[in-house]
mmCIF file of C-alpha atoms in Angstrom:
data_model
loop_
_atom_site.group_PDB
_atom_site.id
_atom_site.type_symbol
_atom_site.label_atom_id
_atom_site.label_comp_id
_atom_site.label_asym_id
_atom_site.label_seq_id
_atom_site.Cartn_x
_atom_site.Cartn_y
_atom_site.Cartn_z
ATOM 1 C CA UNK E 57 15.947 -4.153 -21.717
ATOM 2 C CA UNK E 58 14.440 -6.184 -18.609
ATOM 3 C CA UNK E 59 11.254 -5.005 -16.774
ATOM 4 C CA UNK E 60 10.853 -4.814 -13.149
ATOM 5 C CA UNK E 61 7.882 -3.723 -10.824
ATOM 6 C CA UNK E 62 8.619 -1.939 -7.668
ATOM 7 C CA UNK E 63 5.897 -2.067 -5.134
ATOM 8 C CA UNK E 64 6.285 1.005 -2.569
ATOM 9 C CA UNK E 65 4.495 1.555 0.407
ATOM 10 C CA UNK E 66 4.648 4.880 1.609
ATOM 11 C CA UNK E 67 3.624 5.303 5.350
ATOM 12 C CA UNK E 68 3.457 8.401 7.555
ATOM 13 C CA UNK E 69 5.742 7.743 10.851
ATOM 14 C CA UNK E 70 4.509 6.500 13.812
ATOM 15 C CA UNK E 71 4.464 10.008 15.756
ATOM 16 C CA UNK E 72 2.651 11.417 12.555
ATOM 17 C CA UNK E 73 -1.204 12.106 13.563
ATOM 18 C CA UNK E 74 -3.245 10.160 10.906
ATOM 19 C CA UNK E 75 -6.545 12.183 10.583
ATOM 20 C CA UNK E 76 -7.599 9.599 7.377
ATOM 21 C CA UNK E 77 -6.867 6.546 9.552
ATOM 22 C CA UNK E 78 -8.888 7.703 12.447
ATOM 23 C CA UNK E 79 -11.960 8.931 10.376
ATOM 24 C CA UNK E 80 -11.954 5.100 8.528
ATOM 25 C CA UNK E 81 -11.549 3.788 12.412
ATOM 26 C CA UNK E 82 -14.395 5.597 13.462
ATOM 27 C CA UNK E 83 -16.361 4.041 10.398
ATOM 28 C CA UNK E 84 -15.395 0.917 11.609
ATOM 29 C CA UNK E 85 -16.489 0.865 15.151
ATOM 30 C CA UNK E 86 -20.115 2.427 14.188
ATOM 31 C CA UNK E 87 -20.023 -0.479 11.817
ATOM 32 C CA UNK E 88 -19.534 -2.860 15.584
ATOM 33 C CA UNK E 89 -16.020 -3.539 14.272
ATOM 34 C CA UNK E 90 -15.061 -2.631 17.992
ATOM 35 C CA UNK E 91 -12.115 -5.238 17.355
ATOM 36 C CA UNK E 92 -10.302 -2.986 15.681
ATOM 37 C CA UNK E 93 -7.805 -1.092 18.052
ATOM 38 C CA UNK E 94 -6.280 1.253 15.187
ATOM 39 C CA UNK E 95 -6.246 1.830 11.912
ATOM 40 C CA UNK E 96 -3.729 3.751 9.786
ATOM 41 C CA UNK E 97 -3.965 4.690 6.107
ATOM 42 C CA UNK E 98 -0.681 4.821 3.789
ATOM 43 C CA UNK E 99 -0.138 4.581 -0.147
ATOM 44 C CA UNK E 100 0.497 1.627 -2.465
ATOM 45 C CA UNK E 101 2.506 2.592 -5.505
ATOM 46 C CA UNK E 102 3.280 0.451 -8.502
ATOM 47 C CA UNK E 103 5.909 1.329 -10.703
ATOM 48 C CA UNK E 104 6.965 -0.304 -13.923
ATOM 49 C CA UNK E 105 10.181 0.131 -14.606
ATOM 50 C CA UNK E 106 12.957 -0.652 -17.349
ATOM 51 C CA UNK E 107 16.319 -1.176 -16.053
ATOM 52 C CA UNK E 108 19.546 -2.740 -16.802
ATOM 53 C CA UNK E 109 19.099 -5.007 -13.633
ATOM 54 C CA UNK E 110 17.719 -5.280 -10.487
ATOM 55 C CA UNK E 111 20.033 -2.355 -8.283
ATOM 56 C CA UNK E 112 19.412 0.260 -11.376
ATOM 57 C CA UNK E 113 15.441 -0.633 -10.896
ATOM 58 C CA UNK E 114 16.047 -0.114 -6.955
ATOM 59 C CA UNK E 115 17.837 2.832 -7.632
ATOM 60 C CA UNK E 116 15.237 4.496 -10.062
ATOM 61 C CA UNK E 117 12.115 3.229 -7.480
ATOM 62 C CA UNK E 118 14.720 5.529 -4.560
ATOM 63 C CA UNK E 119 15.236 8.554 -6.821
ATOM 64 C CA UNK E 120 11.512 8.619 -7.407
ATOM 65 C CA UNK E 121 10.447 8.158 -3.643
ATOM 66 C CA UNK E 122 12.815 10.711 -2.410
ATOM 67 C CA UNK E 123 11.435 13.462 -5.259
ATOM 68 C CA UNK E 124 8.266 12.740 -5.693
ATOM 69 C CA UNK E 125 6.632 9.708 -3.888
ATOM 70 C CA UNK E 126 7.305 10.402 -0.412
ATOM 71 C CA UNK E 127 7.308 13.442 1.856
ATOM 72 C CA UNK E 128 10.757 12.801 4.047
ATOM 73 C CA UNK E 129 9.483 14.861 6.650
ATOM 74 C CA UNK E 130 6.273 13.231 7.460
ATOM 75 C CA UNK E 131 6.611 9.544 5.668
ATOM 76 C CA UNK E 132 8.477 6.528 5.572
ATOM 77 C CA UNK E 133 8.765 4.226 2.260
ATOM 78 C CA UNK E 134 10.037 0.682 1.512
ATOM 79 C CA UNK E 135 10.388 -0.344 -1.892
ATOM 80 C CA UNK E 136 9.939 -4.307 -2.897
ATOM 81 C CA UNK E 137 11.502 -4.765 -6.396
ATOM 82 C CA UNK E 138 10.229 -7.831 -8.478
ATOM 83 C CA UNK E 139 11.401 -9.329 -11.806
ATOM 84 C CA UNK E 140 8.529 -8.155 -14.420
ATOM 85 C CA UNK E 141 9.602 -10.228 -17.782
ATOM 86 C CA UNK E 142 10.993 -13.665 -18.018
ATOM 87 C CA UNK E 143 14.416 -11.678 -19.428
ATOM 88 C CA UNK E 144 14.617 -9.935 -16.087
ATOM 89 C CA UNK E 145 14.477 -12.897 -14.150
ATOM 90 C CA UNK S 133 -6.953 -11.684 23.768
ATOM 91 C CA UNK S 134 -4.186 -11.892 21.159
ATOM 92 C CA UNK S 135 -3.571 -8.997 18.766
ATOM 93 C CA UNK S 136 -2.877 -9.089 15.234
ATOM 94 C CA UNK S 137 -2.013 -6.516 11.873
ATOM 95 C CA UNK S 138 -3.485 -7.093 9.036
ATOM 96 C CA UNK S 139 -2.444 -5.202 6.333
ATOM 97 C CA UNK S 140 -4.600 -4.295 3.740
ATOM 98 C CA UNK S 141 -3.818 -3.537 -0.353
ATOM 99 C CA UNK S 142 -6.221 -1.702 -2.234
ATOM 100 C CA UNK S 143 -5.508 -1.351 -5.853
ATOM 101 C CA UNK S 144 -7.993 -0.014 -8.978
ATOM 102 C CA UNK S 145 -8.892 -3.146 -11.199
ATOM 103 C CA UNK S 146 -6.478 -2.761 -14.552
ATOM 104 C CA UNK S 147 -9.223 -1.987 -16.562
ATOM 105 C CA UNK S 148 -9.762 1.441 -14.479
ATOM 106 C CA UNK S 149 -8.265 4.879 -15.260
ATOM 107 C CA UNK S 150 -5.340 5.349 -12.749
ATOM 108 C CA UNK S 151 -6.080 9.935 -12.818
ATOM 109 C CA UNK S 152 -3.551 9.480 -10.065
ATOM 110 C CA UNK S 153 -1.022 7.039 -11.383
ATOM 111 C CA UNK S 154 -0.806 9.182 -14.762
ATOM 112 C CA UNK S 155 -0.326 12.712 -12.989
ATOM 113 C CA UNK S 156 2.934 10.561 -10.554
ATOM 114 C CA UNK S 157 3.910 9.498 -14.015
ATOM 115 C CA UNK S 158 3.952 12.687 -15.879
ATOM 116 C CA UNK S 159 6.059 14.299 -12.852
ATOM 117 C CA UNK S 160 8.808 11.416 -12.864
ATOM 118 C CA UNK S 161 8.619 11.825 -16.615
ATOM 119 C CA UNK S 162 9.566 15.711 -16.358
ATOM 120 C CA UNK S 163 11.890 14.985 -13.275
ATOM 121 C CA UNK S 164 14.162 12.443 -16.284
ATOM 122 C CA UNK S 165 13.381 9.378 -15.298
ATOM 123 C CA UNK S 166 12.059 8.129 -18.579
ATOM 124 C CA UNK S 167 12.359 4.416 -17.519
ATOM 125 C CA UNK S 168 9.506 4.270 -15.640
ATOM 126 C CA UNK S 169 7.081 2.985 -18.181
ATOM 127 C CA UNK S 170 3.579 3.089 -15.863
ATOM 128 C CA UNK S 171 2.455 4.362 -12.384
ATOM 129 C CA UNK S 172 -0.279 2.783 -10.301
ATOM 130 C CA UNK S 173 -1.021 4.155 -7.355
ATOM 131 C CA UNK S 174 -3.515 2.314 -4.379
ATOM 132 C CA UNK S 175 -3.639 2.669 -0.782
ATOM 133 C CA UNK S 176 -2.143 0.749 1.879
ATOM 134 C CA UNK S 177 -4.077 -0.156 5.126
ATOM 135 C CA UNK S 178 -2.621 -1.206 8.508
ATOM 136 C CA UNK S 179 -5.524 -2.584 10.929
ATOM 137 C CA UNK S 180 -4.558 -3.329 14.534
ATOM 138 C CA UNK S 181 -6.808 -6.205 15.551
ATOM 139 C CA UNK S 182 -8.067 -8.163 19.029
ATOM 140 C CA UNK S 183 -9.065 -11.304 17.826
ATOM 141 C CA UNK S 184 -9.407 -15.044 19.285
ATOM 142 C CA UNK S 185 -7.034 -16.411 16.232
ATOM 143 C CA UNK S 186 -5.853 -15.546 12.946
ATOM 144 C CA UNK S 187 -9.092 -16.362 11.491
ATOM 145 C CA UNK S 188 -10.967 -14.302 13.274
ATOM 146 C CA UNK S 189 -8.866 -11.395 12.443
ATOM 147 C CA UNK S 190 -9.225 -11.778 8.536
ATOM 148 C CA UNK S 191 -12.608 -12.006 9.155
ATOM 149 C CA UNK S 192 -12.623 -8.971 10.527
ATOM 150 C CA UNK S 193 -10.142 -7.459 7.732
ATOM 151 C CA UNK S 194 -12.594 -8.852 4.736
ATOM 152 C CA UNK S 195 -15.761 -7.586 6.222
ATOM 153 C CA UNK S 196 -13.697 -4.262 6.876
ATOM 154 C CA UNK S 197 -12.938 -3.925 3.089
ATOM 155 C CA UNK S 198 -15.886 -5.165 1.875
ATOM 156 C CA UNK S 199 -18.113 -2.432 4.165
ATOM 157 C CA UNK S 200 -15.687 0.355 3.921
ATOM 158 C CA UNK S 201 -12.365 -0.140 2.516
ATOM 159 C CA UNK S 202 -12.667 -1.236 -0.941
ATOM 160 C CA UNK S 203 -15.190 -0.278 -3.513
ATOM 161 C CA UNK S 204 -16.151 -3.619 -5.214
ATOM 162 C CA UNK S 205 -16.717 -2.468 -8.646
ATOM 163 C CA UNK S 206 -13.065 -0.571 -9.546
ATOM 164 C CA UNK S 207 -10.889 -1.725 -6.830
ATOM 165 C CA UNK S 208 -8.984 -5.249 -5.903
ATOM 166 C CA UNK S 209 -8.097 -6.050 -2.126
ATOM 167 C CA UNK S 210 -5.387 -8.486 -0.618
ATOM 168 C CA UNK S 211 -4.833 -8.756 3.033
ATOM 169 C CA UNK S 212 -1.789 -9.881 4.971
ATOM 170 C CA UNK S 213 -2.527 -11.145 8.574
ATOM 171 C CA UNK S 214 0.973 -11.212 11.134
ATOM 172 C CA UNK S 215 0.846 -11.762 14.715
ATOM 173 C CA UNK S 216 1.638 -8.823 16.569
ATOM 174 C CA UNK S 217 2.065 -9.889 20.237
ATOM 175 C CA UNK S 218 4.010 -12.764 21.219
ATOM 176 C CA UNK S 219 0.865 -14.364 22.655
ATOM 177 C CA UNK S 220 -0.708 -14.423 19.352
ATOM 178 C CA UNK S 221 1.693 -16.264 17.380
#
Protein backbone atom coordinates (compact mmCIF):
# COMPACT_ATOMS: atom_id res chain seq x y z
CA UNK A 1 0.00 0.00 0.00
CA UNK A 2 1.19 3.70 -0.99
CA UNK A 3 2.60 6.14 1.65
CA UNK A 4 1.65 9.65 2.01
CA UNK A 5 2.77 12.50 4.46
CA UNK A 6 0.28 14.98 5.60
CA UNK A 7 1.72 18.17 6.88
CA UNK A 8 -0.92 19.98 9.31
CA UNK A 9 -0.70 23.20 10.69
CA UNK A 10 -2.83 23.75 13.46
CA UNK A 11 -3.43 27.50 14.34
CA UNK A 12 -5.51 29.12 17.08
CA UNK A 13 -8.13 31.70 15.34
CA UNK A 14 -7.49 35.05 14.89
CA UNK A 15 -9.79 36.32 17.92
CA UNK A 16 -7.95 33.58 20.07
CA UNK A 17 -5.49 35.51 22.63
CA UNK A 18 -2.02 33.90 22.01
CA UNK A 19 -0.21 34.19 25.43
CA UNK A 20 2.94 31.89 23.76
CA UNK A 21 3.11 34.24 20.75
CA UNK A 22 3.25 37.35 22.77
CA UNK A 23 5.82 36.06 25.40
CA UNK A 24 8.28 34.95 22.11
CA UNK A 25 7.31 38.72 20.77
CA UNK A 26 8.40 40.22 23.77
CA UNK A 27 11.75 38.14 23.45
CA UNK A 28 12.08 39.52 20.26
CA UNK A 29 11.84 43.19 20.77
CA UNK A 30 14.34 43.04 23.97
CA UNK A 31 16.45 41.26 21.43
CA UNK A 32 15.97 45.07 19.12
CA UNK A 33 13.87 42.95 16.74
CA UNK A 34 11.44 46.04 17.02
CA UNK A 35 10.52 45.04 13.28
CA UNK A 36 8.50 42.57 14.29
CA UNK A 37 4.78 43.79 14.64
CA UNK A 38 3.35 40.27 15.89
CA UNK A 39 4.12 37.07 16.38
CA UNK A 40 1.84 34.03 16.75
CA UNK A 41 2.78 30.47 17.69
CA UNK A 42 0.81 27.33 16.13
CA UNK A 43 1.77 23.49 15.66
CA UNK A 44 3.45 21.61 12.80
CA UNK A 45 2.34 18.01 12.61
CA UNK A 46 3.73 15.31 10.39
CA UNK A 47 1.89 12.34 9.81
CA UNK A 48 2.88 9.27 7.87
CA UNK A 49 0.28 7.64 6.61
CA UNK A 50 -0.70 4.40 4.52
CA UNK A 51 -3.60 4.76 2.35
CA UNK A 52 -5.21 3.39 -0.64
CA UNK A 53 -4.79 6.89 -2.37
CA UNK A 54 -4.57 10.30 -1.91
CA UNK A 55 -8.58 11.24 -0.58
CA UNK A 56 -8.33 8.06 1.99
CA UNK A 57 -4.83 9.79 3.25
CA UNK A 58 -6.87 13.26 3.38
CA UNK A 59 -9.52 11.62 5.00
CA UNK A 60 -7.42 9.79 7.76
CA UNK A 61 -5.12 13.32 8.26
CA UNK A 62 -9.30 14.96 8.90
CA UNK A 63 -10.44 12.18 11.24
CA UNK A 64 -7.26 12.67 13.20
CA UNK A 65 -7.40 16.61 13.34
CA UNK A 66 -10.96 16.68 14.32
CA UNK A 67 -10.24 13.93 17.40
CA UNK A 68 -7.18 14.53 18.40
CA UNK A 69 -4.98 17.20 16.62
CA UNK A 70 -7.00 20.18 16.86
CA UNK A 71 -9.21 21.82 19.47
CA UNK A 72 -12.42 23.02 17.15
CA UNK A 73 -13.23 25.50 19.56
CA UNK A 74 -10.10 27.44 19.80
CA UNK A 75 -8.01 26.26 16.46
CA UNK A 76 -8.03 26.14 12.91
CA UNK A 77 -6.07 23.31 10.80
CA UNK A 78 -5.14 22.83 7.10
CA UNK A 79 -3.82 19.68 6.05
CA UNK A 80 -1.21 19.51 2.88
CA UNK A 81 -1.11 15.84 1.70
CA UNK A 82 2.09 14.73 -0.28
CA UNK A 83 2.95 11.50 -2.16
CA UNK A 84 5.57 9.65 0.33
CA UNK A 85 6.80 6.51 -1.99
CA UNK A 86 7.41 6.46 -5.66
CA UNK A 87 4.13 3.83 -5.69
CA UNK A 88 2.03 6.65 -4.31
CA UNK A 89 2.94 9.01 -6.79
CA UNK B 1 7.34 50.70 5.08
CA UNK B 2 6.05 47.48 3.50
CA UNK B 3 4.94 44.57 5.68
CA UNK B 4 5.57 41.05 5.26
CA UNK B 5 4.73 37.21 7.04
CA UNK B 6 7.13 35.04 7.30
CA UNK B 7 6.26 31.88 8.41
CA UNK B 8 8.42 29.89 10.29
CA UNK B 9 8.76 25.68 10.56
CA UNK B 10 10.43 24.28 13.37
CA UNK B 11 10.87 20.60 13.32
CA UNK B 12 13.26 18.13 15.75
CA UNK B 13 16.23 16.80 13.52
CA UNK B 14 15.19 12.88 12.63
CA UNK B 15 17.70 11.63 14.70
CA UNK B 16 15.80 13.19 17.92
CA UNK B 17 13.17 11.46 20.11
CA UNK B 18 9.75 12.93 19.01
CA UNK B 19 8.16 12.32 23.34
CA UNK B 20 5.42 14.28 21.64
CA UNK B 21 4.98 12.72 18.26
CA UNK B 22 4.88 9.11 20.00
CA UNK B 23 2.20 10.07 22.78
CA UNK B 24 -0.20 11.81 19.26
CA UNK B 25 0.65 8.44 17.86
CA UNK B 26 -0.32 6.14 20.59
CA UNK B 27 -3.80 8.14 20.89
CA UNK B 28 -4.63 7.82 17.00
CA UNK B 29 -3.45 4.26 17.46
CA UNK B 30 -6.18 3.60 20.32
CA UNK B 31 -8.72 5.97 18.50
CA UNK B 32 -8.35 2.91 15.16
CA UNK B 33 -6.56 4.56 12.92
CA UNK B 34 -3.81 2.04 12.53
CA UNK B 35 -2.61 3.57 9.19
CA UNK B 36 -0.83 6.18 10.51
CA UNK B 37 2.59 4.67 10.65
CA UNK B 38 4.62 7.84 12.53
CA UNK B 39 3.78 11.23 14.18
CA UNK B 40 6.08 14.24 14.22
CA UNK B 41 5.06 17.00 15.77
CA UNK B 42 7.00 20.82 15.45
CA UNK B 43 5.75 24.20 15.80
CA UNK B 44 4.59 26.61 13.38
CA UNK B 45 5.54 30.37 13.58
CA UNK B 46 3.76 33.33 11.92
CA UNK B 47 5.99 36.66 12.22
CA UNK B 48 4.38 39.92 11.07
CA UNK B 49 7.27 41.99 9.74
CA UNK B 50 8.10 45.95 8.69
CA UNK B 51 10.82 45.62 6.51
CA UNK B 52 12.43 47.71 3.46
CA UNK B 53 12.16 44.38 1.08
CA UNK B 54 11.86 40.80 1.23
CA UNK B 55 15.36 40.47 2.19
CA UNK B 56 15.30 42.35 4.91
CA UNK B 57 12.46 40.49 6.34
CA UNK B 58 14.22 36.96 6.21
CA UNK B 59 16.87 38.54 7.74
CA UNK B 60 14.97 39.34 10.35
CA UNK B 61 13.14 35.75 10.39
CA UNK B 62 16.78 33.84 10.46
CA UNK B 63 18.26 35.93 13.16
CA UNK B 64 14.76 35.42 14.96
CA UNK B 65 15.22 31.57 14.87
CA UNK B 66 18.61 31.46 15.32
CA UNK B 67 18.35 33.81 18.80
CA UNK B 68 15.11 32.43 19.95
CA UNK B 69 13.11 30.25 17.84
CA UNK B 70 15.02 27.25 17.06
CA UNK B 71 17.45 25.37 19.18
CA UNK B 72 20.40 24.59 16.80
CA UNK B 73 21.42 21.31 18.09
CA UNK B 74 17.84 19.12 17.86
CA UNK B 75 15.74 21.26 15.75
CA UNK B 76 15.59 22.18 11.74
CA UNK B 77 14.02 25.63 10.59
CA UNK B 78 12.51 26.68 7.11
CA UNK B 79 10.99 30.02 6.58
CA UNK B 80 8.43 31.18 4.05
CA UNK B 81 8.46 35.00 3.33
CA UNK B 82 4.82 36.44 1.48
CA UNK B 83 4.01 39.95 1.06
CA UNK B 84 1.34 40.99 3.17
CA UNK B 85 0.31 44.51 2.03
CA UNK B 86 -0.20 45.37 -1.44
CA UNK B 87 2.66 47.88 -1.21
CA UNK B 88 5.04 45.21 -0.45
CA UNK B 89 4.63 42.97 -3.25
Amino acid sequence: MPTYHATISVTLRPSILDPEGKAVHQALQNLGHTMVEDVRVGKRIELTIDAEDEDAAYEVAETSCQKVLANPVTENYAIDITAASPSAA
